[in-house]
mmCIF file of C-alpha atoms and ligand atoms in Angstrom:
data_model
loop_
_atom_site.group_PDB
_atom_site.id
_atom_site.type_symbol
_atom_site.label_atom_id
_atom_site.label_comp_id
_atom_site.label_asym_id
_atom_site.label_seq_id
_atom_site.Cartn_x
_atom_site.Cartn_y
_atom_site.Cartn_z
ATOM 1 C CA UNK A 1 -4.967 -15.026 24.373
ATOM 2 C CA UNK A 2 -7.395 -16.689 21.680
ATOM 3 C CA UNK A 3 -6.145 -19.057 19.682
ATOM 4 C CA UNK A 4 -8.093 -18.563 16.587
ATOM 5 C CA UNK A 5 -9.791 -15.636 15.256
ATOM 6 C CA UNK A 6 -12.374 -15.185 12.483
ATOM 7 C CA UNK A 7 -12.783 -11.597 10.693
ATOM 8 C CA UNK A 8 -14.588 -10.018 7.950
ATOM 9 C CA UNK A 9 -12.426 -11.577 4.848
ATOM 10 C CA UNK A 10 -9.919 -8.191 4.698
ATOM 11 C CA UNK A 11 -9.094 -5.675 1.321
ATOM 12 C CA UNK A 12 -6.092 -4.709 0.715
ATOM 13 C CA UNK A 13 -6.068 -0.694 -0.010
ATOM 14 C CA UNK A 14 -2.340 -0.824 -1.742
ATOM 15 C CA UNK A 15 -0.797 -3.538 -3.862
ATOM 16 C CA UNK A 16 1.574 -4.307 -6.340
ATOM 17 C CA UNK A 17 0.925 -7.203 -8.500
ATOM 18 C CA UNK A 18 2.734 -5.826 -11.386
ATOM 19 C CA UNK A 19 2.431 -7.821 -14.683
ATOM 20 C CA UNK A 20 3.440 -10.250 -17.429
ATOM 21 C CA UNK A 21 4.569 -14.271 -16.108
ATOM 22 C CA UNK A 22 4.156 -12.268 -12.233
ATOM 23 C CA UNK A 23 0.562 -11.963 -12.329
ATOM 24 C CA UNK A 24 0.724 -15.841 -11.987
ATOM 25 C CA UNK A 25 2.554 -15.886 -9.019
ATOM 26 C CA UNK A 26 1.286 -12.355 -6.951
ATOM 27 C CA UNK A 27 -2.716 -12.992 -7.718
ATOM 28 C CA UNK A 28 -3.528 -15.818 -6.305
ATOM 29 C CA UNK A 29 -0.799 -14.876 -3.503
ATOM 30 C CA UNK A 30 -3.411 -11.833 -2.971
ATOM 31 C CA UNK A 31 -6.567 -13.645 -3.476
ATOM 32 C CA UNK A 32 -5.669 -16.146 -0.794
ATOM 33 C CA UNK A 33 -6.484 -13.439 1.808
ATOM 34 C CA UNK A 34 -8.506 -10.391 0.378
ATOM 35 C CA UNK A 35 -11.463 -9.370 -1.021
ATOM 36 C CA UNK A 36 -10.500 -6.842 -2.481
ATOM 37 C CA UNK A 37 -7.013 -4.777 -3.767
ATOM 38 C CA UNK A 38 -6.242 -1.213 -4.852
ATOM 39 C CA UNK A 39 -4.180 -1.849 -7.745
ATOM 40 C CA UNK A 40 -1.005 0.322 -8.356
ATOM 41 C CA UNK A 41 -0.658 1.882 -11.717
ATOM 42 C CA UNK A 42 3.318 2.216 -11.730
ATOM 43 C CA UNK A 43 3.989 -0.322 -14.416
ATOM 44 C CA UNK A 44 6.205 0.829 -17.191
ATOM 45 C CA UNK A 45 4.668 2.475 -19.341
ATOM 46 C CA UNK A 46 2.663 3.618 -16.630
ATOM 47 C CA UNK A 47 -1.501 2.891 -16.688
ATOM 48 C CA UNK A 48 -2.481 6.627 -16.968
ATOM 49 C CA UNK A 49 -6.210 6.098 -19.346
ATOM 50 C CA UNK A 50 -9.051 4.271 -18.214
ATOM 51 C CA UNK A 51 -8.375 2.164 -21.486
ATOM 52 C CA UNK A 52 -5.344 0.823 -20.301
ATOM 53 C CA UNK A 53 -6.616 0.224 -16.509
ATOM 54 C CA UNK A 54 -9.333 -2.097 -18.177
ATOM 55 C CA UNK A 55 -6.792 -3.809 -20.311
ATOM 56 C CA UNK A 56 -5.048 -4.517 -16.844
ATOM 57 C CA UNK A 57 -7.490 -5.150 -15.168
ATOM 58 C CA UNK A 58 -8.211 -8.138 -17.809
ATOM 59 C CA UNK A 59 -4.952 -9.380 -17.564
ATOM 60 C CA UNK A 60 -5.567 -9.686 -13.441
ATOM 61 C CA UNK A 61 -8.439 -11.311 -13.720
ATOM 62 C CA UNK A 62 -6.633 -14.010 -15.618
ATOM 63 C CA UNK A 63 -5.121 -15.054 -12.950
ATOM 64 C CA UNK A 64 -7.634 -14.981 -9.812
ATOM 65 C CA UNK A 65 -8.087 -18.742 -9.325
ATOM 66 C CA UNK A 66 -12.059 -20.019 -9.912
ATOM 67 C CA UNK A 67 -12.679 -20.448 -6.393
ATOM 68 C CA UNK A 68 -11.927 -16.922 -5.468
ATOM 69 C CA UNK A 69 -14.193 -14.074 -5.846
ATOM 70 C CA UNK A 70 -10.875 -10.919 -5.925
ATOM 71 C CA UNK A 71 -11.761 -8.111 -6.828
ATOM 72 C CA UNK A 72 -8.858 -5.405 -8.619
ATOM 73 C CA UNK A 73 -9.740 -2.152 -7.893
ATOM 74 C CA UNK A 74 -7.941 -0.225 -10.392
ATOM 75 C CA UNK A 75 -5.906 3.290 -10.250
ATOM 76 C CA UNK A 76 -4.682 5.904 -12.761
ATOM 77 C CA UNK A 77 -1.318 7.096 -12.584
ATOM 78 C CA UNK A 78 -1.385 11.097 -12.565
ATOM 79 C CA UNK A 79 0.755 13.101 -14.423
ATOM 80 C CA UNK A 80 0.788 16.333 -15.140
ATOM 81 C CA UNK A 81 -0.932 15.797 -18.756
ATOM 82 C CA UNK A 82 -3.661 13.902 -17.253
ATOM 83 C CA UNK A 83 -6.749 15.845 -18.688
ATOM 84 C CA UNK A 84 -10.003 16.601 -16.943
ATOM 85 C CA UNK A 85 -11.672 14.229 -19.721
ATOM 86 C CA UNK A 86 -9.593 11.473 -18.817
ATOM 87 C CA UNK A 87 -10.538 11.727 -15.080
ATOM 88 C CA UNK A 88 -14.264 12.396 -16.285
ATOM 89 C CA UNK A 89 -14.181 8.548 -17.743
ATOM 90 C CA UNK A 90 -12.129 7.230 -14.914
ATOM 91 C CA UNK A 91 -15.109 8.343 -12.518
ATOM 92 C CA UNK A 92 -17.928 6.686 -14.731
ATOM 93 C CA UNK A 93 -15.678 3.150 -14.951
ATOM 94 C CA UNK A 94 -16.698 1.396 -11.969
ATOM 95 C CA UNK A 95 -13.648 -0.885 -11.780
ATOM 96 C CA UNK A 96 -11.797 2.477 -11.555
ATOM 97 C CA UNK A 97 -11.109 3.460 -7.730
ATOM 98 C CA UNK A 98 -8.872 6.330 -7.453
ATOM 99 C CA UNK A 99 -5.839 8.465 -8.284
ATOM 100 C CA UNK A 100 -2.410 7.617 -7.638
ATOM 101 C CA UNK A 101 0.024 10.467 -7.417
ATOM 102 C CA UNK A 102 3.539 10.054 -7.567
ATOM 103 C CA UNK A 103 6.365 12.764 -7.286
ATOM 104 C CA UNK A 104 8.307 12.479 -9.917
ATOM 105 C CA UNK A 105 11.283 9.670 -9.078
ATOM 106 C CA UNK A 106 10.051 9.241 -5.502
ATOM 107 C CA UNK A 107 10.547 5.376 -6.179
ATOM 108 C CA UNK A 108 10.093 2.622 -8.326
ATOM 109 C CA UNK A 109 8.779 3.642 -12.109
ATOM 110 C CA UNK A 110 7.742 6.986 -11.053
ATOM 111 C CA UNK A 111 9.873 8.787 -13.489
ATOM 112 C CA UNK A 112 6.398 10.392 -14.840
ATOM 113 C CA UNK A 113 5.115 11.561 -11.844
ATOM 114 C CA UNK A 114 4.451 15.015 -10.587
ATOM 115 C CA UNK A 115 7.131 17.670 -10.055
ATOM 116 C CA UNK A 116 5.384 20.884 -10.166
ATOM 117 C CA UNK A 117 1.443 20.114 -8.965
ATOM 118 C CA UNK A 118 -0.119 23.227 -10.334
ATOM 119 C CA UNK A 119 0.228 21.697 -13.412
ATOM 120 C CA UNK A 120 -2.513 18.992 -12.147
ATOM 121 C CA UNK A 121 -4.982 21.708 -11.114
ATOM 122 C CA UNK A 122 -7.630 20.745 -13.776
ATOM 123 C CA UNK A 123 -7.492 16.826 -13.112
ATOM 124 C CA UNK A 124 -7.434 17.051 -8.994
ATOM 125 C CA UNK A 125 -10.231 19.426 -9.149
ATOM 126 C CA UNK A 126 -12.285 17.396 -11.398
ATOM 127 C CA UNK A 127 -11.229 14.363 -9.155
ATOM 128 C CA UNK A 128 -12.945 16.664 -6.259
ATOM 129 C CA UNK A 129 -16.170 16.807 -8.467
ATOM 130 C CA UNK A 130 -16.051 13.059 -8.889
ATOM 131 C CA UNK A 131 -15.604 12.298 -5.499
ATOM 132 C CA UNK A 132 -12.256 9.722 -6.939
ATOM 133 C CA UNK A 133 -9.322 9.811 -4.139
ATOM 134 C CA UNK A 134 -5.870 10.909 -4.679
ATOM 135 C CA UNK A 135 -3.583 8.237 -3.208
ATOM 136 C CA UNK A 136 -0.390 9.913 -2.594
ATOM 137 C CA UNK A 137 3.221 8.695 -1.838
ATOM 138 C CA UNK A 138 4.136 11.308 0.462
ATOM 139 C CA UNK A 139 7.739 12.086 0.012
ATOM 140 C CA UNK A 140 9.453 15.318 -1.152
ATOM 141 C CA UNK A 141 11.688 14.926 -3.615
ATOM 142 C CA UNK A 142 13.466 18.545 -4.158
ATOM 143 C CA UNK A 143 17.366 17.499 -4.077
ATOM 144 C CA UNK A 144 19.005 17.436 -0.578
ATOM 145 C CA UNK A 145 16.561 16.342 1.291
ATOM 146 C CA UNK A 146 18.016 13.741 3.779
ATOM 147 C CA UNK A 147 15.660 10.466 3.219
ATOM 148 C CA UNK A 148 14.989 10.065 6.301
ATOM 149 C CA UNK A 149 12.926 13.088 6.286
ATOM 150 C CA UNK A 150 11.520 13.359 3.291
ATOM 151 C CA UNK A 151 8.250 12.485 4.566
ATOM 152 C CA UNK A 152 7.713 14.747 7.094
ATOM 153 C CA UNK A 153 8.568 17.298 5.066
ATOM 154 C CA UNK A 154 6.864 16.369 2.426
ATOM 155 C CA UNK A 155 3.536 16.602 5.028
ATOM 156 C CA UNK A 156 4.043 20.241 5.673
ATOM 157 C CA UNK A 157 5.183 21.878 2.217
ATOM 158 C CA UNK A 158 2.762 19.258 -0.624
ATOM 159 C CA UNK A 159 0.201 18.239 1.707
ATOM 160 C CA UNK A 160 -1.019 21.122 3.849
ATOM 161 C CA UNK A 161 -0.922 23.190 0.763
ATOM 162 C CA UNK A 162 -2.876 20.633 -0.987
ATOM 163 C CA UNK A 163 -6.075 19.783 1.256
ATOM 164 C CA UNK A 164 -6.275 23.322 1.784
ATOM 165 C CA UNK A 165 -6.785 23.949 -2.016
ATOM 166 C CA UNK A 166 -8.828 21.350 -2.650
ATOM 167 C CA UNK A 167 -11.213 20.892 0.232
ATOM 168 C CA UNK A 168 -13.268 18.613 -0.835
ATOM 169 C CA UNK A 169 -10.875 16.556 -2.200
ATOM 170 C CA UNK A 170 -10.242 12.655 -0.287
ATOM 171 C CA UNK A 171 -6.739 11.627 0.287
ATOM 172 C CA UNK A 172 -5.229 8.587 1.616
ATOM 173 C CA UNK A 173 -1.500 9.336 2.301
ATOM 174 C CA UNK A 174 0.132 5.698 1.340
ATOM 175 C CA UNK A 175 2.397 3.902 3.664
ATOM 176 C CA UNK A 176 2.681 5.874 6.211
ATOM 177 C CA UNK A 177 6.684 5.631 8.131
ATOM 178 C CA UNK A 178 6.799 8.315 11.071
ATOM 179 C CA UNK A 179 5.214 9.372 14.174
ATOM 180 C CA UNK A 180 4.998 13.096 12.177
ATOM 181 C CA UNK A 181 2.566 11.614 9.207
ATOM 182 C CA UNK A 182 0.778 9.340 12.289
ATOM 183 C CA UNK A 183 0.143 12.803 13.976
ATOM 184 C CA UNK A 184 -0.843 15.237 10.847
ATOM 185 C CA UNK A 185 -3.272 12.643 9.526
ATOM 186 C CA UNK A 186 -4.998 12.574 13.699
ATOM 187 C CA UNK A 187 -5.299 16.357 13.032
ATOM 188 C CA UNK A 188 -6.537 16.248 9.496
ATOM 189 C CA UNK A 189 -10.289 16.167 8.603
ATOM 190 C CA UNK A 190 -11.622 12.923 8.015
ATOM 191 C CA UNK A 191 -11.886 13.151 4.150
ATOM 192 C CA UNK A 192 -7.823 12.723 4.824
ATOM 193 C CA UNK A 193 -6.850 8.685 5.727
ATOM 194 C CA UNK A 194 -3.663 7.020 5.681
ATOM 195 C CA UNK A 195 -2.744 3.323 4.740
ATOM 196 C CA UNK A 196 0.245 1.576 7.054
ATOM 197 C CA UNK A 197 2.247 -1.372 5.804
ATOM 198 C CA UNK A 198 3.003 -4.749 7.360
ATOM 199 C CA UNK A 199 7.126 -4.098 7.290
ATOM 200 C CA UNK A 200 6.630 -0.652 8.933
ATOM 201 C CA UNK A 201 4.790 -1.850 11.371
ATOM 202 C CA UNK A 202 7.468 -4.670 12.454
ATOM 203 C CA UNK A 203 10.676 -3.507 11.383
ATOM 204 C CA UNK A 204 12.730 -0.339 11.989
ATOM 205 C CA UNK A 205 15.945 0.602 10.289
ATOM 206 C CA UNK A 206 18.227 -1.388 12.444
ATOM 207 C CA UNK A 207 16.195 -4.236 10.757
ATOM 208 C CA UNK A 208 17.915 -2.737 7.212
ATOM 209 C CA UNK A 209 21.476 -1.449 8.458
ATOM 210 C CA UNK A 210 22.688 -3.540 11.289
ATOM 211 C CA UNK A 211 25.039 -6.268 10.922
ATOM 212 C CA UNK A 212 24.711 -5.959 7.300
ATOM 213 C CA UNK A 213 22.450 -4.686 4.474
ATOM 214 C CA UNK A 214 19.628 -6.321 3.890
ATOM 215 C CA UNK A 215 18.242 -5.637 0.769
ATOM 216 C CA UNK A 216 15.174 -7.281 0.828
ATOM 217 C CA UNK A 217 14.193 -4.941 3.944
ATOM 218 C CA UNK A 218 15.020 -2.257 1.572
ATOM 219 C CA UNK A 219 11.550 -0.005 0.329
ATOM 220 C CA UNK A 220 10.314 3.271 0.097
ATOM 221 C CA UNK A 221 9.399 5.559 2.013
ATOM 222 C CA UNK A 222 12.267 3.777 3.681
ATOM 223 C CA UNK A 223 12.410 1.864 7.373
ATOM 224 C CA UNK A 224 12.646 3.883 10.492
ATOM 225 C CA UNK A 225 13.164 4.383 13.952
ATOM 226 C CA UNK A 226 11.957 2.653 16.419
ATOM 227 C CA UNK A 227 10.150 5.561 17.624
ATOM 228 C CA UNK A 228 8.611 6.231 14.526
ATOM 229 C CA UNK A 229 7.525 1.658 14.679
ATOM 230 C CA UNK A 230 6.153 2.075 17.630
ATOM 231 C CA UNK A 231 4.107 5.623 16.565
ATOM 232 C CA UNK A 232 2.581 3.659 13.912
ATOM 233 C CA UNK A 233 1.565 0.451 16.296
ATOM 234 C CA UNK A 234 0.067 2.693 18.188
ATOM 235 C CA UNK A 235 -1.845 4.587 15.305
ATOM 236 C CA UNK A 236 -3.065 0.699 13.461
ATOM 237 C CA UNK A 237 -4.158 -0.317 16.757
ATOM 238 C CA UNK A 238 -6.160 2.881 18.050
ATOM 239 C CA UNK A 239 -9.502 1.618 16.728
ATOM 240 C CA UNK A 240 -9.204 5.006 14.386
ATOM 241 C CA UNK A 241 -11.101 4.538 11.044
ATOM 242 C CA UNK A 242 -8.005 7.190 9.439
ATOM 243 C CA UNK A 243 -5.954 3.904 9.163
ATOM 244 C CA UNK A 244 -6.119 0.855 7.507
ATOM 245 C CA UNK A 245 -4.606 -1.607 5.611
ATOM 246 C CA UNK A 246 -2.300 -1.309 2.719
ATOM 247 C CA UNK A 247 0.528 -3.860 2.368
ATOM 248 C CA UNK A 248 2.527 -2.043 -0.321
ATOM 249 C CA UNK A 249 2.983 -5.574 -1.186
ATOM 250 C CA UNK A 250 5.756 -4.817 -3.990
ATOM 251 C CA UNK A 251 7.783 -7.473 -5.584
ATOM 252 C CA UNK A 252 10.894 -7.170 -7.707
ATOM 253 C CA UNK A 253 13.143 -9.987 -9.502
ATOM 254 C CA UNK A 254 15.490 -11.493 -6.569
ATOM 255 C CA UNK A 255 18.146 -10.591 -9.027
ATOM 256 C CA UNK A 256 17.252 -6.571 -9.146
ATOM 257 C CA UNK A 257 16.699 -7.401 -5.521
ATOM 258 C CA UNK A 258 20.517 -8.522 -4.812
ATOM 259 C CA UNK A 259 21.769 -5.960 -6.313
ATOM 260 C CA UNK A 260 24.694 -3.133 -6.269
ATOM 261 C CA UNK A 261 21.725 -1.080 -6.937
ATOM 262 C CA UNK A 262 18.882 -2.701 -5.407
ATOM 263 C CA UNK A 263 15.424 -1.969 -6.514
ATOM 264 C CA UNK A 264 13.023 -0.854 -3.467
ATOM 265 C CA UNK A 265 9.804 -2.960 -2.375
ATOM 266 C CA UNK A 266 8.825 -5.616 0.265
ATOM 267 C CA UNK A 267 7.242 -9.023 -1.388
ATOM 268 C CA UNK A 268 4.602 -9.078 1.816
ATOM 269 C CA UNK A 269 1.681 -10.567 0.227
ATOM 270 C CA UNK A 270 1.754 -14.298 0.831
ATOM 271 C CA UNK A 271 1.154 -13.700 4.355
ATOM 272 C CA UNK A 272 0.121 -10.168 4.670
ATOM 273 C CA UNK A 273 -2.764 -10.753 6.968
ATOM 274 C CA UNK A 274 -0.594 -12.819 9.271
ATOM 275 C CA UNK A 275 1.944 -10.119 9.659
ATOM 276 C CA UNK A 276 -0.211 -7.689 10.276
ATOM 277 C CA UNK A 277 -1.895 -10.637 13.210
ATOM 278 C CA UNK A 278 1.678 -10.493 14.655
ATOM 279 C CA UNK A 279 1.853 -6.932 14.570
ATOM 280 C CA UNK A 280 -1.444 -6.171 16.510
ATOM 281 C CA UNK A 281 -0.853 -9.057 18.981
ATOM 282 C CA UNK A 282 2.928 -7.283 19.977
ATOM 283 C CA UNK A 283 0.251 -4.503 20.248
ATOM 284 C CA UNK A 284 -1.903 -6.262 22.891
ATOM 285 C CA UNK A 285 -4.577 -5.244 20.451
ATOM 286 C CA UNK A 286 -5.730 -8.257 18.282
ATOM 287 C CA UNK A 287 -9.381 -6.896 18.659
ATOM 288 C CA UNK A 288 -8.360 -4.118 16.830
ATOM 289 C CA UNK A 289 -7.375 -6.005 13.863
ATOM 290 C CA UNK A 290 -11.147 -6.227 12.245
ATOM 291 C CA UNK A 291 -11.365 -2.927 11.909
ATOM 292 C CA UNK A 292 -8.017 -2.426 10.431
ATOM 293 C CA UNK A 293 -7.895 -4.468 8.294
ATOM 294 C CA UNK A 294 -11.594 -5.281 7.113
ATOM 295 C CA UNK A 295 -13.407 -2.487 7.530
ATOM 296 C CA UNK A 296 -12.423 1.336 8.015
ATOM 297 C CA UNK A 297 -10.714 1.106 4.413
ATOM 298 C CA UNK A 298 -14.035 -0.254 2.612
ATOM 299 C CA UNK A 299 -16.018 2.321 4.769
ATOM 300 C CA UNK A 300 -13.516 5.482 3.284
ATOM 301 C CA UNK A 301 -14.119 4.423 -0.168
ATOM 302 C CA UNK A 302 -17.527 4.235 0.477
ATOM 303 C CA UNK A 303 -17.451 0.673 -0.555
ATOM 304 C CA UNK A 304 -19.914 -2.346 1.354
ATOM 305 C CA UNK A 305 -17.667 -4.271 3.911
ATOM 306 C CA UNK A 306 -17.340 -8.067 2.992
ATOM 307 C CA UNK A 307 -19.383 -10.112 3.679
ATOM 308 C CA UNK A 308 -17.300 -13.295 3.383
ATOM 309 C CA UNK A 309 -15.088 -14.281 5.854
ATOM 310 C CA UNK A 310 -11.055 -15.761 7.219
ATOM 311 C CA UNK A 311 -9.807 -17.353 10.169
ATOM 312 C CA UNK A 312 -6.711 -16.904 11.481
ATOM 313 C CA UNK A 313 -4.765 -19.342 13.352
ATOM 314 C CA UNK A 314 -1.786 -19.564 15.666
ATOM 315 C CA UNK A 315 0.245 -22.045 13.914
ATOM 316 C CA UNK A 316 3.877 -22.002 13.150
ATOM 317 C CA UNK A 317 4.749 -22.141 9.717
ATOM 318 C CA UNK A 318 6.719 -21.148 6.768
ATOM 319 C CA UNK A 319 6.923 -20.184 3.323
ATOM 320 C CA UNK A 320 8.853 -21.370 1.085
ATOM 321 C CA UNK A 321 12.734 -19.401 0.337
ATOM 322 C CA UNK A 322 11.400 -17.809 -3.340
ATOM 323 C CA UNK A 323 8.574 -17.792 -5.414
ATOM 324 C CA UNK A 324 9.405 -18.775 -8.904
ATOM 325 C CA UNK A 325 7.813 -17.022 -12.006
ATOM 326 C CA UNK A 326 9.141 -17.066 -15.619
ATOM 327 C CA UNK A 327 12.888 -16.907 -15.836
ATOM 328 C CA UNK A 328 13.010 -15.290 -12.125
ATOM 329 C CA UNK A 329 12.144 -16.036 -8.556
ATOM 330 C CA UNK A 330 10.680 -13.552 -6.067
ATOM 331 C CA UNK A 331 11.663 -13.529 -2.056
ATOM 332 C CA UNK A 332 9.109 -12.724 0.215
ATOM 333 C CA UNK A 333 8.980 -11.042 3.457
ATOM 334 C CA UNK A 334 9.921 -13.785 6.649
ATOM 335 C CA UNK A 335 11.393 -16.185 3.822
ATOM 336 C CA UNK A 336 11.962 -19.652 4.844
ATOM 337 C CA UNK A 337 11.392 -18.856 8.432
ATOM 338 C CA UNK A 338 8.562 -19.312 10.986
ATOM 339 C CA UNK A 339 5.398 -16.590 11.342
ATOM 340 C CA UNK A 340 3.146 -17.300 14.450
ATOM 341 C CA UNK A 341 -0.622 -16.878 12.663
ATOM 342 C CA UNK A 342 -1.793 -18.710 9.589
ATOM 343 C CA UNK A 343 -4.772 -18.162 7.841
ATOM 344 C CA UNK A 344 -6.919 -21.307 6.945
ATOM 345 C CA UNK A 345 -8.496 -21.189 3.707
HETATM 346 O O1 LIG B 1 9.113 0.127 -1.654
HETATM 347 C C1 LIG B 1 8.404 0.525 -2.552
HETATM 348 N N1 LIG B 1 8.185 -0.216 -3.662
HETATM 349 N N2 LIG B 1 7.843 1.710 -2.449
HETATM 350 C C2 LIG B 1 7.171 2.268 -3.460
HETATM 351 O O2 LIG B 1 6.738 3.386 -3.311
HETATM 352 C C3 LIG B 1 7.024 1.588 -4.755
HETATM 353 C C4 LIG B 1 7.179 0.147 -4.612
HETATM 354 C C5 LIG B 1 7.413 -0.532 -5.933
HETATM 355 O O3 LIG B 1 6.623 -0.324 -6.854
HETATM 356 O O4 LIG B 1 8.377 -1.286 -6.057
HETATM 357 ZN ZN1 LIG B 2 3.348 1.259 -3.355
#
């Protein structure tokens, strides 16, 4: 098995950097690896006009260190007041890359997402017109559902419904967690693309549950079974364009973290690439990778591939036990303890 590997430099299709004293800590954690990152709008307040994207987007930009050329590709957050108008300007900005819908209190600062989606009639169809993807976290959210299944359920009574009415309309269904999305998005037309996460595709919910609960393997759509692991492997490493990378990268205070109520989101990001290395090599599909992760996501976009590029390494090493940012300290993903690949910058 090769020892090194050099790929198109990688995008990331699905990030949190969130904001404030963070930005100094999660950008240049990003911008060590990709080119690019789809930037998620769930801040609080939300980032739901263009205005405010911009405003973001200058507040990112801060923070990319001078040798790196990241790029923030920035979303709007729909709700169901989001106006035609509004999604008018958002496909004219060109630092403006999509749509990210949200049912209402699926997860983390989604309190003004979408319960009833009629209501966003007038913005998806003018998103249609635009050509601007809807980025969806696909999980029903009517009361009862067990969470376990709220994804697959969510694929047959939101989705279907959904690319049916708006046929034209390109999707990416986010962070994909069971063999049931794997299999609807196969089916689906190609104007329909999912991302897939580095912690799905190495942990399963044993990985949260067993011998204790471990909180910082604790995100939404939550972990599954092994069945469901394995479903996605196989997916990431078919050589499909329908998947690519999107971390989910999503950090949250260790404190909210540790918590009687902990906060979902995996902290990913300062060694996404190598995760998703590890992944694709318990695969037996490292050649795969490339196209994962560098260029089926720039191609659905309709975006030029990088032209830059990364190696990748197998080296043992570690990061450090937190990241520390104002008055807080972040934990990432394999804290403290060794990964196999490391990317030399
Ligand atoms: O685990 C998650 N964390 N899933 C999400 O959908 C949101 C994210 C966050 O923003 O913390
Ligand atoms: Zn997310």
């Amino acid at each position: 098995m090769a020892d090194e590997m050099i790929l198109t430099r990688p995008d990331d299709w699905h990030l949190h950097l969130r904001d404030g004293a963070m930005l100094a800590v999660t950008v240049p954690c990003s911008a060590r690896s990709f080119g690019r990152a789809i930037i998620m709008p769930n801040l609080n307040p939300p980032i739901t006009t263009v205005q405010q994207a911009l405003a973001y987007r200058a507040r990112i930009l801060r923070h990319v260190p001078a040798q790196s050329a990241f790029e923030p590709l920035m979303t709007l957050y729909l709700t169901e007041a989001t106006s035609g108008r509004e999604i008018e300007r958002a496909g004219a900005a060109s630092a403006i890359a999509a749509v990210k819908l949200y049912p209402a209190n699926a997860t983390t600062h989604s309190e003004a997402g979408v319960s009833d989606w009629r209501r966003c009639d007038e913005a998806l169809a003018c998103m249609q017109e635009q050509g601007l993807p809807l980025l969806i976290h696909g999980e029903a959210i009517t009361p009862g559902i067990d969470i376990f299944d709220r994804e697959a359920v969510f694929l047959e009574r939101e989705l279907e419904p959904l690319i049916q009415r708006f046929p034209q309309l390109k999707v990416v269904l986010e962070h994909v967690t069971t063999a049931a999305a794997v299999e609807f998005v196969r089916q689906a037309p190609p104007r329909l693309a999912a991302t897939i996460t580095a912690h799905h595709l190495l942990l399963n919910r044993n990985d949260l549950l067993l011998g204790g609960l471990r909180p910082h393997h604790y995100c939404l759509p939550i972990l599954k079974r092994e069945r469901d692991r394995q479903a996605l492997l196989a997916a990431a490493s078919s050589g499909s364009p329908k998947y690519f990378l999107g971390t989910d990268s999503a950090p949250h205070a260790r404190s909210s973290k540790e918590s009687a109520c902990g906060c979902a989101g995996i902290y990913t990001a300062p060694a996404a690439l190598e995760l998703y290395a590890e992944a694709f090599e318990q695969a037996g599909s490292l050649n795969r990778l490339e196209g994962f992760a560098s260029h089926f996501g720039a191609d659905f976009y309709a975006l030029p591939r990088n032209t830059t590029a990364v190696r990748l390494r197998r080296e043992s090493w570690s990061l450090p036990a937190s990241y520390r940012y104002g008055r807080g300290a972040i934990v990432p993903l394999r804290a403290a303890s060794p990964l196999q690949w490391r990317l030399i910058t």
